[in-house]
Amino acid sequence: MVGSPRISLQQLRALIAVDDEGGFRRAADRLNTSQSAVSRTIQTLEAELGFPVFERSTRGVKPNSVGNSLLQYARKVVNGLDEISAKALTAIRGDVGHLRIAYNEIAIRTFLPKMLALFHRLHPGVEMFLASQSTCEMVTENSAGSIARGEVDIGFLVGPVFDTDLEIIPLFEDHMSLAVARTHRLAGRDSVSASELRNEHVLLWSTDLWQIYTRRIKNICRAAGFVPRPTILMPDNESAFALVEENVGVILVAHSVASTYSDRVSIIRLENNLEPIPLLAAWRKDNTAPALQNFIRVVKGDTPQA
């Protein structure tokens, strides 16, 4: 025999089937082919090896010493390939892998936890890495945000979004509410107009990460004929509601966020839904990862409720 024999996967599968089933006919049934096809495959294998692998008799066939040695390796190769194929199939289906998900405070306080729970039940093999980010971090006005840079796979943020490289799904529209101390003169009102806040200490956030909020609040106040001039600027919502609770000032904030603090402060509807807050899901159009596509189906509501 010159050189190494060239053994195919088909030959190894036939070898294993004949050994497991004790004959060519039953092996053919298992492989969903004809007995003659299995016989030819084994004959080709033996010709390649230059030596028989089965002892044939009227009682059937059984592997000889060469066949037994080859079978040990054949089973490892076929089992390993089957495992690789199964893992590849789960990856193609999006049942394994990882997702990087960014979200703002509105998303995590409303719809996102249910989406994450459903996706985890449907695809428990996918790791999810969550990151709390502001809209300004996910989608910036003058440069690529974390979504466009590929640092996150999908983000939940406030619109509008003008980046044409991103795919967008509108989710719902939130609105601004007023939060005041329970002892405030407006506490207990069902609604309030922006003009009634002219003489109030309307608090604002201090960092660029909150610029979308700040811009909306200033637009509401300007339309009502005044500009907020707070003496305290806040870094986050927890600080804001702590100050409101102590009647230091009032804040205009997304209703979904404000409602989670209703046990501490009084929440009042702002009339006419001024400066509505559209919530969106956004991801890169060229991100075709199967796990992401499965998650998008959950976002769209195109999956069974597991």
Coordinates of C-alpha atoms in Angstrom, one line a residue:
M1 CA 0.0 0.0 0.0
V2 CA 1.5 3.3 -1.1
G3 CA 0.8 6.4 0.9
S4 CA -2.0 6.8 3.5
P5 CA -5.5 5.5 2.8
R6 CA -8.1 8.2 2.1
I7 CA -11.1 7.3 4.2
S8 CA -14.3 9.2 3.9
L9 CA -16.9 10.1 6.5
Q10 CA -19.5 8.1 4.5
Q11 CA -17.2 5.0 4.8
L12 CA -16.9 5.5 8.6
R13 CA -20.6 5.9 9.0
A14 CA -21.2 2.7 7.0
L15 CA -18.6 0.9 9.1
I16 CA -20.3 1.8 12.4
A17 CA -23.7 1.0 11.1
V18 CA -22.8 -2.5 9.9
D19 CA -21.1 -3.2 13.3
D20 CA -24.0 -1.8 15.3
E21 CA -26.6 -3.7 13.3
G22 CA -24.7 -6.9 12.7
G23 CA -25.3 -7.0 9.0
F24 CA -25.5 -5.0 5.7
R25 CA -29.3 -5.1 5.3
R26 CA -30.1 -3.6 8.7
A27 CA -27.3 -1.1 8.3
A28 CA -28.9 -0.1 5.0
D29 CA -32.2 0.5 6.7
R30 CA -30.5 2.6 9.4
L31 CA -28.7 4.7 6.8
N32 CA -31.8 4.9 4.6
T33 CA -30.0 3.4 1.6
S34 CA -29.8 0.1 -0.2
Q35 CA -27.9 -3.0 1.0
S36 CA -25.8 -3.0 -2.2
A37 CA -24.8 0.6 -1.6
V38 CA -23.6 -0.2 1.9
S39 CA -21.8 -3.2 0.6
R40 CA -20.0 -1.2 -2.1
T41 CA -19.0 1.5 0.5
I42 CA -17.4 -1.1 2.8
Q43 CA -15.7 -2.8 -0.2
T44 CA -14.3 0.6 -1.2
L45 CA -13.0 1.1 2.3
E46 CA -11.4 -2.3 2.4
A47 CA -9.8 -1.6 -1.0
E48 CA -8.4 1.7 0.2
L49 CA -7.0 0.0 3.3
G50 CA -5.7 -3.0 1.4
F51 CA -7.2 -5.3 4.0
P52 CA -10.7 -6.5 5.0
V53 CA -12.4 -5.0 8.1
F54 CA -15.2 -7.6 8.5
E55 CA -15.3 -11.4 8.8
R56 CA -18.2 -12.6 6.7
S57 CA -20.1 -15.8 7.4
T58 CA -23.6 -17.2 7.0
R59 CA -24.4 -15.9 10.5
G60 CA -23.6 -12.4 9.5
V61 CA -20.6 -10.1 9.8
K62 CA -18.3 -9.1 12.6
P63 CA -15.3 -6.8 12.6
N64 CA -11.8 -8.4 12.6
S65 CA -8.9 -7.0 14.5
V66 CA -8.3 -4.3 11.9
G67 CA -12.0 -3.4 11.9
N68 CA -12.1 -3.2 15.7
S69 CA -9.1 -0.8 15.7
L70 CA -10.7 1.3 13.0
L71 CA -14.0 1.3 14.7
Q72 CA -12.6 2.9 17.9
Y73 CA -11.3 5.9 15.9
A74 CA -14.4 6.0 13.6
R75 CA -16.7 6.4 16.5
K76 CA -14.6 9.2 18.0
V77 CA -14.5 11.0 14.6
V78 CA -18.2 10.6 13.8
N79 CA -19.3 11.5 17.4
G80 CA -17.1 14.5 17.4
L81 CA -18.3 15.7 14.0
D82 CA -22.0 15.1 15.1
E83 CA -21.3 17.3 18.1
I84 CA -19.7 20.0 16.0
S85 CA -22.6 19.9 13.6
A86 CA -25.1 20.1 16.5
K87 CA -23.3 23.1 18.0
A88 CA -23.0 24.8 14.6
L89 CA -26.8 24.3 14.0
T90 CA -27.6 25.8 17.4
A91 CA -25.4 28.8 16.5
I92 CA -27.1 29.2 13.1
R93 CA -30.5 29.1 14.9
G94 CA -29.3 31.7 17.4
D95 CA -29.7 29.3 20.3
V96 CA -26.1 30.0 21.5
G97 CA -23.9 33.1 21.5
H98 CA -24.1 36.4 23.2
L99 CA -26.0 39.7 23.0
R100 CA -24.9 43.1 24.2
I101 CA -28.0 45.1 25.1
A102 CA -28.0 48.8 26.1
Y103 CA -31.0 50.5 27.6
N104 CA -32.1 53.7 29.1
E105 CA -34.0 54.1 32.3
I106 CA -37.5 54.2 30.7
A107 CA -36.9 50.9 29.0
I108 CA -35.8 49.1 32.1
R109 CA -38.7 50.4 34.1
T110 CA -41.3 49.4 31.5
F111 CA -41.2 46.8 28.8
L112 CA -37.6 45.5 28.7
P113 CA -37.6 43.1 31.7
K114 CA -40.5 41.1 30.2
M115 CA -38.7 41.0 26.9
L116 CA -35.5 39.8 28.5
A117 CA -37.4 37.2 30.5
L118 CA -39.2 35.8 27.4
F119 CA -36.0 35.7 25.3
H120 CA -34.2 33.9 28.1
R121 CA -36.9 31.3 28.3
L122 CA -36.8 30.8 24.5
H123 CA -33.0 30.8 24.2
P124 CA -31.4 30.0 27.5
G125 CA -28.1 29.3 25.8
V126 CA -27.6 32.9 24.8
E127 CA -25.6 35.1 27.2
M128 CA -27.0 38.6 27.6
F129 CA -24.7 41.4 28.7
L130 CA -26.7 44.4 29.8
A131 CA -25.5 48.0 29.9
S132 CA -27.3 51.0 31.3
Q133 CA -26.6 53.9 28.8
S134 CA -28.2 57.2 28.0
T135 CA -29.6 57.8 24.5
C136 CA -26.7 60.2 24.0
E137 CA -24.3 57.4 24.5
M138 CA -26.1 55.0 22.2
V139 CA -26.7 57.5 19.4
T140 CA -24.7 60.7 19.4
E141 CA -25.5 63.7 17.2
N142 CA -22.0 64.4 15.8
S143 CA -20.2 61.0 15.9
A144 CA -20.9 57.3 16.1
G145 CA -22.6 56.1 19.3
S146 CA -22.1 52.7 21.0
I147 CA -24.6 51.0 18.6
A148 CA -22.9 52.3 15.4
R149 CA -19.5 51.5 16.8
G150 CA -20.6 47.9 17.3
E151 CA -20.1 48.0 21.1
V152 CA -23.7 46.9 21.7
D153 CA -25.9 44.8 19.4
I154 CA -29.2 46.5 20.2
G155 CA -30.2 49.6 22.2
F156 CA -33.4 50.9 23.7
L157 CA -33.5 54.6 23.6
V158 CA -35.4 57.8 23.0
G159 CA -36.0 58.9 19.4
P160 CA -35.9 60.4 16.9
V161 CA -32.8 58.6 15.4
F162 CA -31.4 59.9 12.1
D163 CA -28.5 57.4 11.6
T164 CA -29.3 55.7 8.3
D165 CA -27.0 52.8 9.2
L166 CA -29.4 51.8 12.0
E167 CA -32.6 49.8 11.8
I168 CA -35.4 51.2 14.0
I169 CA -38.5 49.8 15.7
P170 CA -40.9 52.2 17.4
L171 CA -42.1 50.7 20.7
F172 CA -44.3 53.2 22.5
E173 CA -44.6 56.9 23.3
D174 CA -44.1 58.1 26.8
H175 CA -44.9 61.6 28.0
M176 CA -43.7 64.2 30.5
S177 CA -45.2 64.3 34.0
L178 CA -44.6 66.7 36.9
A179 CA -43.2 65.4 40.2
V180 CA -43.7 67.5 43.3
A181 CA -43.4 67.0 47.0
R182 CA -46.5 65.7 48.7
T183 CA -46.7 69.0 50.6
H184 CA -46.4 71.1 47.4
R185 CA -49.3 73.5 46.5
L186 CA -49.9 71.4 43.3
A187 CA -49.9 68.0 45.0
G188 CA -53.2 66.2 44.5
R189 CA -54.0 67.9 41.2
D190 CA -54.9 65.5 38.3
S191 CA -53.2 67.7 35.7
V192 CA -51.2 70.9 35.4
S193 CA -50.3 73.2 32.5
A194 CA -46.7 74.2 31.9
S195 CA -47.6 77.9 32.4
E196 CA -48.4 77.2 36.0
L197 CA -44.7 76.3 36.6
R198 CA -43.5 79.8 35.7
N199 CA -42.6 80.6 39.4
E200 CA -41.5 77.2 40.4
H201 CA -37.9 76.0 40.9
V202 CA -37.8 73.6 37.9
L203 CA -34.7 71.5 38.5
L204 CA -32.5 70.3 35.6
W205 CA -29.9 67.6 35.2
S206 CA -26.2 68.6 35.1
T207 CA -24.5 66.3 32.6
D208 CA -24.4 65.9 28.8
L209 CA -25.8 62.4 29.3
W210 CA -29.2 64.0 30.2
Q211 CA -29.2 66.6 27.4
I212 CA -32.2 65.0 25.6
Y213 CA -34.3 65.4 28.9
T214 CA -32.9 68.9 29.5
R215 CA -33.7 70.0 25.9
R216 CA -37.3 68.8 26.1
I217 CA -37.8 70.5 29.5
K218 CA -36.5 73.8 28.2
N219 CA -38.7 73.6 25.1
I220 CA -41.7 73.0 27.3
C221 CA -40.8 75.9 29.5
R222 CA -40.0 78.3 26.7
A223 CA -43.3 77.5 25.0
A224 CA -45.0 78.5 28.3
G225 CA -43.1 81.8 28.4
F226 CA -40.2 81.3 30.8
V227 CA -36.8 79.6 31.1
P228 CA -36.0 77.4 34.1
R229 CA -33.1 78.7 36.2
P230 CA -32.3 76.1 38.8
T231 CA -29.8 76.7 41.5
I232 CA -29.1 73.0 41.9
L233 CA -28.2 70.8 39.0
M234 CA -28.6 67.0 39.5
P235 CA -26.5 64.1 38.2
D236 CA -29.2 61.4 38.1
N237 CA -32.9 60.6 38.8
E238 CA -32.3 59.3 42.3
S239 CA -30.9 62.7 43.3
A240 CA -33.7 64.5 41.5
F241 CA -36.5 62.7 43.3
A242 CA -34.7 63.1 46.7
L243 CA -34.7 66.8 46.2
V244 CA -38.3 66.9 45.1
E245 CA -39.3 64.8 48.1
E246 CA -37.8 67.5 50.3
N247 CA -39.6 70.2 48.3
V248 CA -36.4 71.8 47.1
G249 CA -37.9 72.0 43.6
V250 CA -40.1 70.3 41.0
I251 CA -39.1 68.2 38.0
L252 CA -40.5 67.3 34.6
V253 CA -39.7 63.7 33.9
A254 CA -40.9 60.7 31.8
H255 CA -44.1 59.4 33.3
S256 CA -42.9 55.8 33.3
V257 CA -40.0 56.8 35.5
A258 CA -42.0 59.2 37.7
S259 CA -44.6 56.5 38.4
T260 CA -42.0 54.3 40.1
Y261 CA -41.4 57.1 42.7
S262 CA -45.2 57.6 43.4
D263 CA -44.8 56.3 46.9
R264 CA -42.4 59.2 47.7
V265 CA -43.7 62.2 45.7
S266 CA -46.9 63.4 44.0
I267 CA -47.1 62.7 40.2
I268 CA -49.2 65.1 38.1
R269 CA -50.0 64.8 34.4
L270 CA -48.7 67.5 32.2
E271 CA -51.5 68.7 29.9
N272 CA -51.4 68.4 26.1
N273 CA -48.6 65.8 26.1
L274 CA -45.9 68.4 25.4
E275 CA -42.6 67.1 24.0
P276 CA -43.7 63.4 23.7
I277 CA -41.0 60.8 24.3
P278 CA -40.8 58.1 21.6
L279 CA -39.1 54.9 22.8
L280 CA -37.3 52.9 20.1
A281 CA -35.2 49.8 19.6
A282 CA -32.2 50.4 17.3
W283 CA -29.5 48.1 15.9
R284 CA -27.0 48.2 13.0
K285 CA -28.5 47.0 9.7
D286 CA -25.4 45.0 8.9
N287 CA -25.6 43.0 12.2
T288 CA -27.1 39.7 11.1
A289 CA -26.1 37.6 14.1
P290 CA -28.7 34.9 14.6
A291 CA -29.1 35.5 18.3
L292 CA -29.8 39.2 17.6
Q293 CA -32.4 38.3 14.9
N294 CA -34.1 36.0 17.5
F295 CA -34.1 38.9 20.0
I296 CA -35.6 41.3 17.4
R297 CA -38.4 38.8 16.9
V298 CA -39.1 39.0 20.6
V299 CA -39.1 42.8 20.4
K300 CA -41.6 42.7 17.5
G301 CA -43.8 40.2 19.3
D302 CA -43.3 37.5 16.6
T303 CA -42.4 34.7 19.0
P304 CA -44.6 32.3 21.1
Q305 CA -45.1 33.2 24.7
A306 CA -42.9 30.5 26.3

